[in-house]
XYZ file of C-alpha atoms in Angstrom:
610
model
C 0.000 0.000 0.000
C 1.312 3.395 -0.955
C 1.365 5.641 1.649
C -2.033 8.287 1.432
C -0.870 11.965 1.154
C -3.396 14.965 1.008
C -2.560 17.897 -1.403
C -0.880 19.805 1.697
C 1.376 16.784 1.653
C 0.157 15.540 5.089
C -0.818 12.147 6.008
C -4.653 11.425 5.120
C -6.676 9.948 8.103
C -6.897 5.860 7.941
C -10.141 4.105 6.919
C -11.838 2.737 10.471
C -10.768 -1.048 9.729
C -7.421 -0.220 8.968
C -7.206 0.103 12.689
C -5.781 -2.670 14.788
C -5.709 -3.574 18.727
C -3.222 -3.914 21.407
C -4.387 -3.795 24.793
C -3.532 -4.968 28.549
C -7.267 -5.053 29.875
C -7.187 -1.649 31.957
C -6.522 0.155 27.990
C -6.155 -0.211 24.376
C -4.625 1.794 21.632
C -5.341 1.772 18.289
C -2.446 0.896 15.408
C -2.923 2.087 11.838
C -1.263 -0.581 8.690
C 1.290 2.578 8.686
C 2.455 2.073 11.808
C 1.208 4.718 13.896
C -0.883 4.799 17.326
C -3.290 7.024 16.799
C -5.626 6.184 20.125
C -5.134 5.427 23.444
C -6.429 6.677 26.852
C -4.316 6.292 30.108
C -4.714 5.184 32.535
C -7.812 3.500 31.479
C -10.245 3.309 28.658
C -12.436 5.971 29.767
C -9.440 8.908 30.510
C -8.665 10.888 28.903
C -6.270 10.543 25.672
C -2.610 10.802 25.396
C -2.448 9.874 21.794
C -5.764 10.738 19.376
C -4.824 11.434 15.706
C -7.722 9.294 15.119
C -10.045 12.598 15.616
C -7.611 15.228 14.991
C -4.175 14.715 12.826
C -2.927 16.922 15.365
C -3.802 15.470 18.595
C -0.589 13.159 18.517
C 0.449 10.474 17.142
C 3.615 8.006 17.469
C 4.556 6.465 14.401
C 7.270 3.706 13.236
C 7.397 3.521 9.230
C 9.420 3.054 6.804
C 10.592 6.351 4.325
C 10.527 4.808 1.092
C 7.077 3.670 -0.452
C 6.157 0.724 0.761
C 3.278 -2.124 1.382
C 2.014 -3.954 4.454
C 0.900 -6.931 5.939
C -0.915 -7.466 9.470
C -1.423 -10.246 11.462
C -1.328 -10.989 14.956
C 0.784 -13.555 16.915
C -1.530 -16.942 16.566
C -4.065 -17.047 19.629
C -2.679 -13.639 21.122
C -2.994 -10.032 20.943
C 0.317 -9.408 19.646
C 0.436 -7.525 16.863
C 2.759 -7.992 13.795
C 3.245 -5.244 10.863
C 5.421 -6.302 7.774
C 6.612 -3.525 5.879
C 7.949 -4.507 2.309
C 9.897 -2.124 -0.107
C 12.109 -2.456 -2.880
C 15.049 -2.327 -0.273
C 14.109 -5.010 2.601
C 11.800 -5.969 4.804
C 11.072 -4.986 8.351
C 8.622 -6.045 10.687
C 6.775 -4.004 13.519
C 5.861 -5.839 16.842
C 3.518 -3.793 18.805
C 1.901 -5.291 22.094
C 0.928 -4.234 26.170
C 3.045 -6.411 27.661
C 1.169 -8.673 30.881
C 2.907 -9.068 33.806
C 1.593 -10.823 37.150
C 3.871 -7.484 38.717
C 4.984 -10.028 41.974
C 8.552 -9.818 42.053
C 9.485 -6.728 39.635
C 9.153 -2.882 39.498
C 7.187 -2.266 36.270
C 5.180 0.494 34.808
C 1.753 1.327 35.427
C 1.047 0.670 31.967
C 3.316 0.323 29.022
C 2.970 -0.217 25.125
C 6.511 -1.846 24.171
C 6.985 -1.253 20.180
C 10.088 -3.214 18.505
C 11.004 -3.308 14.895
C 13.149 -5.947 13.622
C 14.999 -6.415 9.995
C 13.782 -9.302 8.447
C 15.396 -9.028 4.881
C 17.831 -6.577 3.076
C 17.662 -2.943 4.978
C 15.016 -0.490 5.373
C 14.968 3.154 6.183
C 12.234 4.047 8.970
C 11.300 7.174 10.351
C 9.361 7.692 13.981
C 7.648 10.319 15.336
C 6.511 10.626 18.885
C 4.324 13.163 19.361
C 2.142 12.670 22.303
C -0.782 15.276 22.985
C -2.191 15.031 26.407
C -5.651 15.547 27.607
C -7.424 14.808 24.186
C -4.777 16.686 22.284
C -4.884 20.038 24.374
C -1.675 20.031 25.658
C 1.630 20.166 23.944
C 4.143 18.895 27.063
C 7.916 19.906 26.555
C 10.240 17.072 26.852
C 13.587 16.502 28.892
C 16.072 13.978 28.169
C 16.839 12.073 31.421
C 19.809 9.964 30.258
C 21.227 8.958 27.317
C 18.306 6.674 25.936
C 15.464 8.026 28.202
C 13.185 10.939 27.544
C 10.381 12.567 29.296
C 7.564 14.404 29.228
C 4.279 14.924 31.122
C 1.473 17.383 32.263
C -0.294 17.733 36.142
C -0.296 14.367 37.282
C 0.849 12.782 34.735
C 3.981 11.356 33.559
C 5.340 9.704 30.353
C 8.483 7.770 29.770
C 10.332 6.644 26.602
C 13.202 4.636 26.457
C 14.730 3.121 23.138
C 18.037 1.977 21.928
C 17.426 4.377 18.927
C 18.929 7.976 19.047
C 16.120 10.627 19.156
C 16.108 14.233 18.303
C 13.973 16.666 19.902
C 11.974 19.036 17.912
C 10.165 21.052 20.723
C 6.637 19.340 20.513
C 7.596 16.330 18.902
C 10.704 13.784 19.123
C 11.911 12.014 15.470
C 14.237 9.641 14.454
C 15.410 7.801 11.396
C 16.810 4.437 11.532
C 18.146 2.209 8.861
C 18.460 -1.392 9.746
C 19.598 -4.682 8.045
C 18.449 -8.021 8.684
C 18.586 -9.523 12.106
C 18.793 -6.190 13.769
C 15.880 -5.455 16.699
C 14.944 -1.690 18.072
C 12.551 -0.970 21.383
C 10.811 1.628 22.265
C 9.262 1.239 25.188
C 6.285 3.842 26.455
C 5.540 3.432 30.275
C 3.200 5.815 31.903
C 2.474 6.922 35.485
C -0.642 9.088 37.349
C 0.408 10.445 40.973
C 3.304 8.025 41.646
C 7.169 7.519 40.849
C 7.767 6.833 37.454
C 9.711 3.570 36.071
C 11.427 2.845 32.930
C 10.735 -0.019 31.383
C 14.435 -2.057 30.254
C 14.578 -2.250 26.512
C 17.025 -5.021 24.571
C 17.102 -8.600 25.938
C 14.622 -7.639 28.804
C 12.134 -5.943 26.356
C 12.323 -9.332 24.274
C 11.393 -11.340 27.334
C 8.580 -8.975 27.987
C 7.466 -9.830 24.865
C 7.822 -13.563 24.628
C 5.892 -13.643 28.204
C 2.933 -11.768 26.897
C 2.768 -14.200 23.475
C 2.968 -17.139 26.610
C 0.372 -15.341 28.622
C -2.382 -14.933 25.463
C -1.319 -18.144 24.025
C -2.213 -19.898 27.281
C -5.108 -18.134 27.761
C -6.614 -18.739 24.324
C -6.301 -22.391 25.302
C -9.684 -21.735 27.821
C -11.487 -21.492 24.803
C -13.377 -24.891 24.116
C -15.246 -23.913 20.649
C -14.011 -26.460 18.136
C -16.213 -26.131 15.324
C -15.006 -24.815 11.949
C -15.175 -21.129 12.969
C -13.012 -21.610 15.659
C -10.253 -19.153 14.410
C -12.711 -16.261 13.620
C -14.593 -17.226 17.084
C -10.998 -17.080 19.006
C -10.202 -13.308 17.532
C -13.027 -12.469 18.566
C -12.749 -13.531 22.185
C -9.562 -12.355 22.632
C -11.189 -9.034 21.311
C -13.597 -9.358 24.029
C -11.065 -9.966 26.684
C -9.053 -6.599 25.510
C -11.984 -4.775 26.066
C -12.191 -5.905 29.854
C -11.680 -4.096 32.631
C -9.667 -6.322 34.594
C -9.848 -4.401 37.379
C -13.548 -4.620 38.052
C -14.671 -7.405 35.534
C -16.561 -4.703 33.124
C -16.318 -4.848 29.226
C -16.372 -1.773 27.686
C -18.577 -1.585 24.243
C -15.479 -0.243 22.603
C -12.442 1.215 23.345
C -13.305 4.610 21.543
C -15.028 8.047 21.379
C -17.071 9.374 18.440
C -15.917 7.432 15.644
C -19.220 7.973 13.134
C -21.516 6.098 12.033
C -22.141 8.374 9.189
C -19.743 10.294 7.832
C -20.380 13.882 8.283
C -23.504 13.131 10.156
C -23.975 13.958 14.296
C -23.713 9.993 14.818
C -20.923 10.327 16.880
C -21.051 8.804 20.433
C -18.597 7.827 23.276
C -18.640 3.551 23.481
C -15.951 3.793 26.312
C -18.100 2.334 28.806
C -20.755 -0.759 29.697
C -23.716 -1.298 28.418
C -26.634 -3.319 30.432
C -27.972 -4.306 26.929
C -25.417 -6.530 26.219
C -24.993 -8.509 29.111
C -27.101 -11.217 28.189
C -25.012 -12.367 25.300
C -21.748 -11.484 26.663
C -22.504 -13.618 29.205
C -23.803 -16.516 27.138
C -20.451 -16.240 25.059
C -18.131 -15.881 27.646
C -19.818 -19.089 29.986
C -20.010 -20.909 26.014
C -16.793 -20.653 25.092
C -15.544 -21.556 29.064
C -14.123 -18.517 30.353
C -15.685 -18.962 33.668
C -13.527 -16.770 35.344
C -14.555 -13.599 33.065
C -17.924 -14.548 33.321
C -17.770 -14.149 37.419
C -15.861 -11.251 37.389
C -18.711 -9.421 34.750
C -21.164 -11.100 37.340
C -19.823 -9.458 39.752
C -19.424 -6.540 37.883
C -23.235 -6.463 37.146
C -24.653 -7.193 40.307
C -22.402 -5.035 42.834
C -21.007 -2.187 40.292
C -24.679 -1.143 39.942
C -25.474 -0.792 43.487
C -25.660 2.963 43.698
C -28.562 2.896 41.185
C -30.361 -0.381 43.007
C -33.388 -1.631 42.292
C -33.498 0.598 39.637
C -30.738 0.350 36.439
C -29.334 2.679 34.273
C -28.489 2.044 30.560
C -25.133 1.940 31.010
C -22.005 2.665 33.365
C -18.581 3.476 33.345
C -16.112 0.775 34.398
C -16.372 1.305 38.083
C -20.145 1.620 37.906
C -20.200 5.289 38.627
C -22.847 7.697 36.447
C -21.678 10.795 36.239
C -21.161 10.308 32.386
C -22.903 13.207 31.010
C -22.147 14.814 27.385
C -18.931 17.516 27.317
C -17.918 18.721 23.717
C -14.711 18.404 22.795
C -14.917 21.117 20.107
C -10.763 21.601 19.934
C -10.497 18.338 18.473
C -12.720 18.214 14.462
C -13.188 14.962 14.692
C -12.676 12.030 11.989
C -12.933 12.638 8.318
C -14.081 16.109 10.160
C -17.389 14.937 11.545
C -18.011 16.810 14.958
C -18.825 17.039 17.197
C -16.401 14.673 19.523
C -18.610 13.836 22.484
C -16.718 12.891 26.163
C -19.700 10.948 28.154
C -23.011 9.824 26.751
C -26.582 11.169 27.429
C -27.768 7.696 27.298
C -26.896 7.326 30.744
C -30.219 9.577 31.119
C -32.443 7.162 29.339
C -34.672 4.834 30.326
C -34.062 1.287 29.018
C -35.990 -1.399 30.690
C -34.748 -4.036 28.856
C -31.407 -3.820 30.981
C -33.290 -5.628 33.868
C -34.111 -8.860 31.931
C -30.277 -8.404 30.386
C -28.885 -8.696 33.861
C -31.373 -11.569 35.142
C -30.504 -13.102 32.051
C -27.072 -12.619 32.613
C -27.193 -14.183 35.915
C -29.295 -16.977 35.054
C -26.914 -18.156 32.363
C -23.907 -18.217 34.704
C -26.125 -20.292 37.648
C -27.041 -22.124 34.583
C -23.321 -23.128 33.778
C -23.272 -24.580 37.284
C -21.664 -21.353 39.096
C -23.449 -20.053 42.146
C -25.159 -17.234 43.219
C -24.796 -15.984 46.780
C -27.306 -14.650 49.142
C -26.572 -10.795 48.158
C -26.828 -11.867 44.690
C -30.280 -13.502 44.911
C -31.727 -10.456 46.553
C -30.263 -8.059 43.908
C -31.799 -9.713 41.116
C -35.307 -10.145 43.091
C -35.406 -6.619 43.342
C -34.875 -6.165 39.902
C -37.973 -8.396 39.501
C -40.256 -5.732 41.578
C -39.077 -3.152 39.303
C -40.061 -4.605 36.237
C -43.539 -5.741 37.807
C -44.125 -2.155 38.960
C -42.610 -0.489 35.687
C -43.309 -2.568 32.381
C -45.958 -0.503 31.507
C -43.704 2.480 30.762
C -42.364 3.522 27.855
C -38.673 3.524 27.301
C -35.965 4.496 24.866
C -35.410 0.555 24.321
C -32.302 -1.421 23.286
C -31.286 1.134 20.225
C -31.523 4.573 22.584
C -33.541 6.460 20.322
C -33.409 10.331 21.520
C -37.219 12.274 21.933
C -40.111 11.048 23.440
C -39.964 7.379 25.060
C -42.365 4.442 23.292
C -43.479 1.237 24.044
C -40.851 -0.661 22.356
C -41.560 -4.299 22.035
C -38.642 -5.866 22.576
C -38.301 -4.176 25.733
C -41.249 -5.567 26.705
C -40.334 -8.515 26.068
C -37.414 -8.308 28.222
C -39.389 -7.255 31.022
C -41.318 -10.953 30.338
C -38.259 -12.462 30.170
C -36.607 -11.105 33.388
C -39.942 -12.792 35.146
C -39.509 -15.866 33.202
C -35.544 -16.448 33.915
C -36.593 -15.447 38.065
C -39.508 -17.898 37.770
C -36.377 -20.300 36.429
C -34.304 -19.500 39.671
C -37.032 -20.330 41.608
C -38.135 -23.635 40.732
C -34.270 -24.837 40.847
C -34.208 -23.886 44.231
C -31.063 -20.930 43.121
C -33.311 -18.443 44.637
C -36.427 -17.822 46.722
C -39.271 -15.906 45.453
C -41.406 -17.185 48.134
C -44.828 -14.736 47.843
C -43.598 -12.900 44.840
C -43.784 -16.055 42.883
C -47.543 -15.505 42.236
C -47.079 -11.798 41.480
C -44.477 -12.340 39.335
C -46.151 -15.465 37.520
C -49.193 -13.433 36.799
C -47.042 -10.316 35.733
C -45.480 -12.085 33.048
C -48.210 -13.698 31.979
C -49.938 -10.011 31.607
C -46.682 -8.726 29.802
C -46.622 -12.078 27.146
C -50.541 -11.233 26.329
C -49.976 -7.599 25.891
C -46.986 -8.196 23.329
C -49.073 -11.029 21.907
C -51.719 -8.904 21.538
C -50.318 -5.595 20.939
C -46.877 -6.306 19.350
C -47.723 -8.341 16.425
C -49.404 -6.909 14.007
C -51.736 -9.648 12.372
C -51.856 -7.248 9.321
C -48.187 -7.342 8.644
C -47.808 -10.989 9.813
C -45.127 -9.703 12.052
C -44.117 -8.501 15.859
C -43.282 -4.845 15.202
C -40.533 -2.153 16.799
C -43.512 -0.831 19.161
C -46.870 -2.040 20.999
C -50.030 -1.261 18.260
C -47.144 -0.114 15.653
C -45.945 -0.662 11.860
C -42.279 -0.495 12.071
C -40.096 -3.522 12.024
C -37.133 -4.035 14.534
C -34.089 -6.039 13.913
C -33.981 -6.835 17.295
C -36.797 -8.650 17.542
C -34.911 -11.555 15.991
C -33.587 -12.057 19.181
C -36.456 -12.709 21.260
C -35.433 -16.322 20.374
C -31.991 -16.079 22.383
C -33.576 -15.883 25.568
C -36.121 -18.103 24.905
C -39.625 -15.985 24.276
C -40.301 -17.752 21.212
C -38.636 -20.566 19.248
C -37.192 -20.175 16.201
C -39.787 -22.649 14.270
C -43.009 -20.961 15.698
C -44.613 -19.398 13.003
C -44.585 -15.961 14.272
C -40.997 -15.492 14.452
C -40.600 -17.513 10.941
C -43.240 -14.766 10.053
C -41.563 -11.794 11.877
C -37.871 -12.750 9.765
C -39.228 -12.707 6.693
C -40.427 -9.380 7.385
C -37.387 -8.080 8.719
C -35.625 -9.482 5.890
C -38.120 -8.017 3.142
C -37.886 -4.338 5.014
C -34.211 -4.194 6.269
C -31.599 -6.045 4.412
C -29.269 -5.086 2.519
C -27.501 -7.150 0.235
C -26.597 -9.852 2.747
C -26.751 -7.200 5.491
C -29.098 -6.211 8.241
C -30.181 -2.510 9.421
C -31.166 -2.243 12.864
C -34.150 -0.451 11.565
C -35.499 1.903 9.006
C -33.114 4.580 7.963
C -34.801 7.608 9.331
C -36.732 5.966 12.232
C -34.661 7.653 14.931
C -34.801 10.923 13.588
C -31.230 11.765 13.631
C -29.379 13.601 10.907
C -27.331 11.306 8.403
C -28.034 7.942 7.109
C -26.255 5.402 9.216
C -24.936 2.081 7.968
C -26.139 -1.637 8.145
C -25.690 -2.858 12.091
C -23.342 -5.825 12.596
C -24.587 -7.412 15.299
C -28.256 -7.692 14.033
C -27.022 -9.414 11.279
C -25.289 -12.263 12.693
C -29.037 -12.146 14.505
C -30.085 -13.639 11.317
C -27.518 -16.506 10.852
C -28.616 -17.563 14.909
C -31.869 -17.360 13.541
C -31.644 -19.646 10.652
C -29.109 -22.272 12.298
C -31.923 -22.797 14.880
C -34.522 -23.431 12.753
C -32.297 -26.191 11.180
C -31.201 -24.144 8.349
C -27.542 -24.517 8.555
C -26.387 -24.249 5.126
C -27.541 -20.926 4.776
C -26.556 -20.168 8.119
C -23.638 -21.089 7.664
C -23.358 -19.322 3.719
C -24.460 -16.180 5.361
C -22.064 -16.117 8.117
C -19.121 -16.590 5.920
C -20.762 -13.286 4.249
C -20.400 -11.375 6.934
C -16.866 -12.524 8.302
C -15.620 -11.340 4.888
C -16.649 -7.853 6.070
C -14.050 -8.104 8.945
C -10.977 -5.752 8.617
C -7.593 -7.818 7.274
C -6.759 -8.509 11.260
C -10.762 -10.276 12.003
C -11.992 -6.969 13.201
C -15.311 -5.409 12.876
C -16.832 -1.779 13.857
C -20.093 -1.176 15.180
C -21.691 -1.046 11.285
C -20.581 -1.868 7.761
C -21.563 0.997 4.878
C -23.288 -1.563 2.744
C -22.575 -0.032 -0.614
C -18.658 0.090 -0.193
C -18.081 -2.830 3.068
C -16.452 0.079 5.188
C -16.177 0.192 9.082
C -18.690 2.688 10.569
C -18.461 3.505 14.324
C -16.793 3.233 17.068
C -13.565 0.565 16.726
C -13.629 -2.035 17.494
C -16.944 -2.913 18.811
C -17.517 -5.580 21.624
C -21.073 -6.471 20.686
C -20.294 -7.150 16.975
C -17.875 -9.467 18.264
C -20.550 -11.139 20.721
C -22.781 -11.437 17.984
C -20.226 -13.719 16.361
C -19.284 -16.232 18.952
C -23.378 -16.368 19.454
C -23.991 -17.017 15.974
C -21.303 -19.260 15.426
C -22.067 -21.379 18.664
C -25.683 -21.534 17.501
C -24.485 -23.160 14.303
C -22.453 -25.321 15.515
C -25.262 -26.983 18.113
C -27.351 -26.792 14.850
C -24.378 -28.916 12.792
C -24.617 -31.307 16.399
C -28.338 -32.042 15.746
C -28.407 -32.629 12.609
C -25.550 -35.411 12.579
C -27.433 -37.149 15.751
């Protein structure tokens, strides 16, 4: 790939799935196929940003690349989230290793967090350039930088402190430190990046001990990735996308963050931009499922945990979504220095969801919980009586209108799925119950009769005999991609001849080519034309594996994977017309949709060859 140059002769911004991962579970950054971090938030995935070209080309960068034209080639390390960048030009070849490294930190002094970049020769020689030009506090402030000894640099603001070290010679340029390097076969470079907030900063070794760093963390994923029992034919796809999932946890409290990034748009040059850097109620249901599927038990308790005890501030009642320490003081800041990518403002800090109403969350987190007893885990006492409260909510609440799964902005409306998460929070309770997991003990009546009221009122009121279909909302015409999950947590089977009824619909009205909108463009009001939704579609492929229809299943997952960026990831949305990324990158509930779909099929494949 030639490298992109604007008239002015400065670096265009990447396409969204040109984008890879790195992570350590507390952050992530963002690589581009050029070589150069454009994201990352420290301490943690919701601070604020130290590197965030990504929305402004000038809100720093650090970038390894050769100077000659040149093309690449990603990967990662098999089973890891190691990340390897071959450059090739007519000269040589050089590769790029880019990883967090993981450390137990028993026994060592190490960084509070550190990205450790090495480039090695692999053939011929190569001439690279770097740039390290770190901009902290999204891209506000320009820090000067000091060089501490001969190979150690650094350079901070407030609180915060940032350290390089590298074997290669660096010149300072007041708000920016360069290099260039050549190198020849065999030879290996390190820069390592360690960062501290309100504490002594240490340098991370470089040479040998950077190398061991490295091998460790390949050890660490490698062994890890061995947890995962899916063995069906999709197991590599399935695997990237777990380890996806684990680099957007929060190890620290057990919360996955939707995504590890702010206002990436869903449309270009449309208001579409939100801030994914926190957790979402909505998807704990299927997290769950895929985490206790694929046997990561220990992530599953620790998102448990997160669920039930993060959330207590709010208890019985649940907000849409928190940040990784369940606190809620998320609300909307513009960040109107920064213009945003491809120039689509504004770049939101926080999301107003967090003033919504979403009543589906309740049945997401009984859900949740009833998927992990399910797996044979246990709840405790604490535990029981969180999620029975939940259950009075719903009984006193369903009623209401909401904002539902999608968090459409104006007035709230009865949304049927939500609704139908309210039935199934009773249902999965009721489930508890009769396995003797919890005791309802006079609410089981109420809450028996409750659901059987809600399950009337969306058969009665949600599907619209005229259409042949359930709709987006109660006594309404619109269809809802989401619907196609009501047989995930067990509503309606895939066979009954509503839900047959209710696909076909949502196929007729919202696909695209192979691909699924969420809903109707323009049913949310909002200005710009979003693209098709990821995660609904792999809806579809569940949808047809359970109704024994594995072939297709199976045709149109292998569809959709081909959307995936040249590293297995996908954004929130894919711009049906052209296949691009849309949103925020990567996105965690894509990637859940996935595994679900692709465990589905597989128990499909199991019954058919019984």
């Amino acid at each position: 790939m030639d490298r992109q140059m604007s008239r002015a002769g400065r670096p265009l911004q990447p396409e969204i799935r040109d984008y890879a991962i790195i992570g350590d579970c507390r952050t992530a950054a963002l690589i581009s196929r050029e070589g150069s971090l454009d994201w990352l938030c420290l301490p943690n995935f919701s601070s604020t940003s130290a590197f965030a070209r990504l929305l402004d080309l000038n809100a720093g960068h650090f970038s390894i690349r050769p100077s000659a034209p040149f093309t690449v080639e990603r990967h990662y390390v098999p089973a890891t989230a190691v990340l390897a960048t071959t450059f090739k030009t007519d000269s040589g070849i050089a590769r790029l290793i880019d990883l967090c490294p993981i450390s137990d930190s028993i026994g060592s002094l190490l960084p509070m967090r550190e990205i450790l970049r090495i480039i090695e020769g692999v053939a011929g020689s190569v001439d690279l350039e770097i740039e390290f030009a770190p901009r902290l506090d999204y891209g506000r402030m320009r820090s000067t930088f000091r060089k501490l000894t001969d190979a150690v640099w650094r350079c901070g603001g407030g609180r915060e402190l940032l350290l390089l070290n590298s074997n290669v010679e660096l010149a300072d340029h007041g708000s920016m430190l360069t290099a260039r390097l050549h190198t020849t076969a065999g030879e290996r470079r390190h820069f390592s990046l360690s960062y501290v907030e309100c504490d002594v900063g240490t340098i991370a070794p470089v040479g040998a001990d950077a190398d061991a760093r490295c091998d460790r963390t390949i050890a660490w994923w490698q062994d890890w990735s061995r947890t995962c029992r899916f063995a069906g034919r999709e197991r590599d796809i399935v695997l990237r996308s777990a380890i996806t999932l684990k680099l957007m946890t929060f190890c620290l409290s057990g919360s996955i963050v939707a995504a590890p990034t702010t206002s990436v748009p869903e449309a270009i040059g449309g208001e579409r931009n939100w801030d994914y850097r926190y957790c979402w109620l909505r998807d704990a249901g299927l997290t769950m499922s895929a985490l206790v599927d694929l046997g990561f038990h220990e992530e599953a308790a620790a998102y448990l945990g997160w669920l039930l005890h993060a959330t207590r501030l709010t208890r019985p009642n649940l907000c849409s979504l928190y940040d990784v320490y369940g606190r809620t003081n998320l609300r909307v800041r513009i960040a109107d220095w920064l213009a945003g990518y491809l120039n689509t403002a504004p770049v939101r800090i926080g999301n107003d969801a967090i003033k919504q109403l979403q009543l589906d969350a309740h049945g997401q987190v009984i859900a949740a919980a009833q998927i992990f007893a399910a797996a044979g885990c246990e709840l405790d006492t604490l535990e029981a009586r969180m999620l029975i409260g939940f259950g009075d909510v719903i009984c006193k609440r369903w009623r209401e209108p909401d904002n539902g799964i999608w968090e459409i902005p104006g007035a709230r409306r009865p949304y049927t799925f939500s609704k139908a998460m309210c039935w199934v929070a009773l249902d999965r309770l009721l489930s508890l119950h009769e396995r003797g997991i919890i005791d309802l003990a006079a609410r089981e009546a109420i809450f028996r009769r409750t659901r059987s009221d809600i399950g009337d009122c969306i058969e009665a009121r949600g599907f619209n005999a005229a259409l042949n279909s359930y709709t987006a909302e109660l006594d309404g015409k619109e269809m809802d991609a989401a619907l196609l999950l009501l047989i995930c947590f067990g509503y309606k089977a895939a066979s009954d001849s509503r839900m047959v009824a209710t696909y076909n619909r949502v196929h007729d009205e919202l696909d695209c080519g192979g691909l699924l909108y969420r809903y109707r463009p323009g049913y949310d009001g909002l200005k710009g034309t979003e693209g098709a939704f990821g995660l609904v579609s792999f809806f579809a492929v569940a949808h047809l594996a359970e109704r024994g229809l594995v072939e297709e299943a199976v045709r149109r997952f292998d569809y959709l994977c081909d959307f995936a960026n040249d590293v297995g990831l996908f954004g929130e949305q894919i711009e049906p017309r052209s296949g691009k990324a849309l949103g925020n990158f990567p996105q965690a509930f894509t990637h859940v949709g996935l595994i679900y779909s692709a465990i589905v099929i597989e128990r499909a494949r199991r019954r058919t060859a019984q």
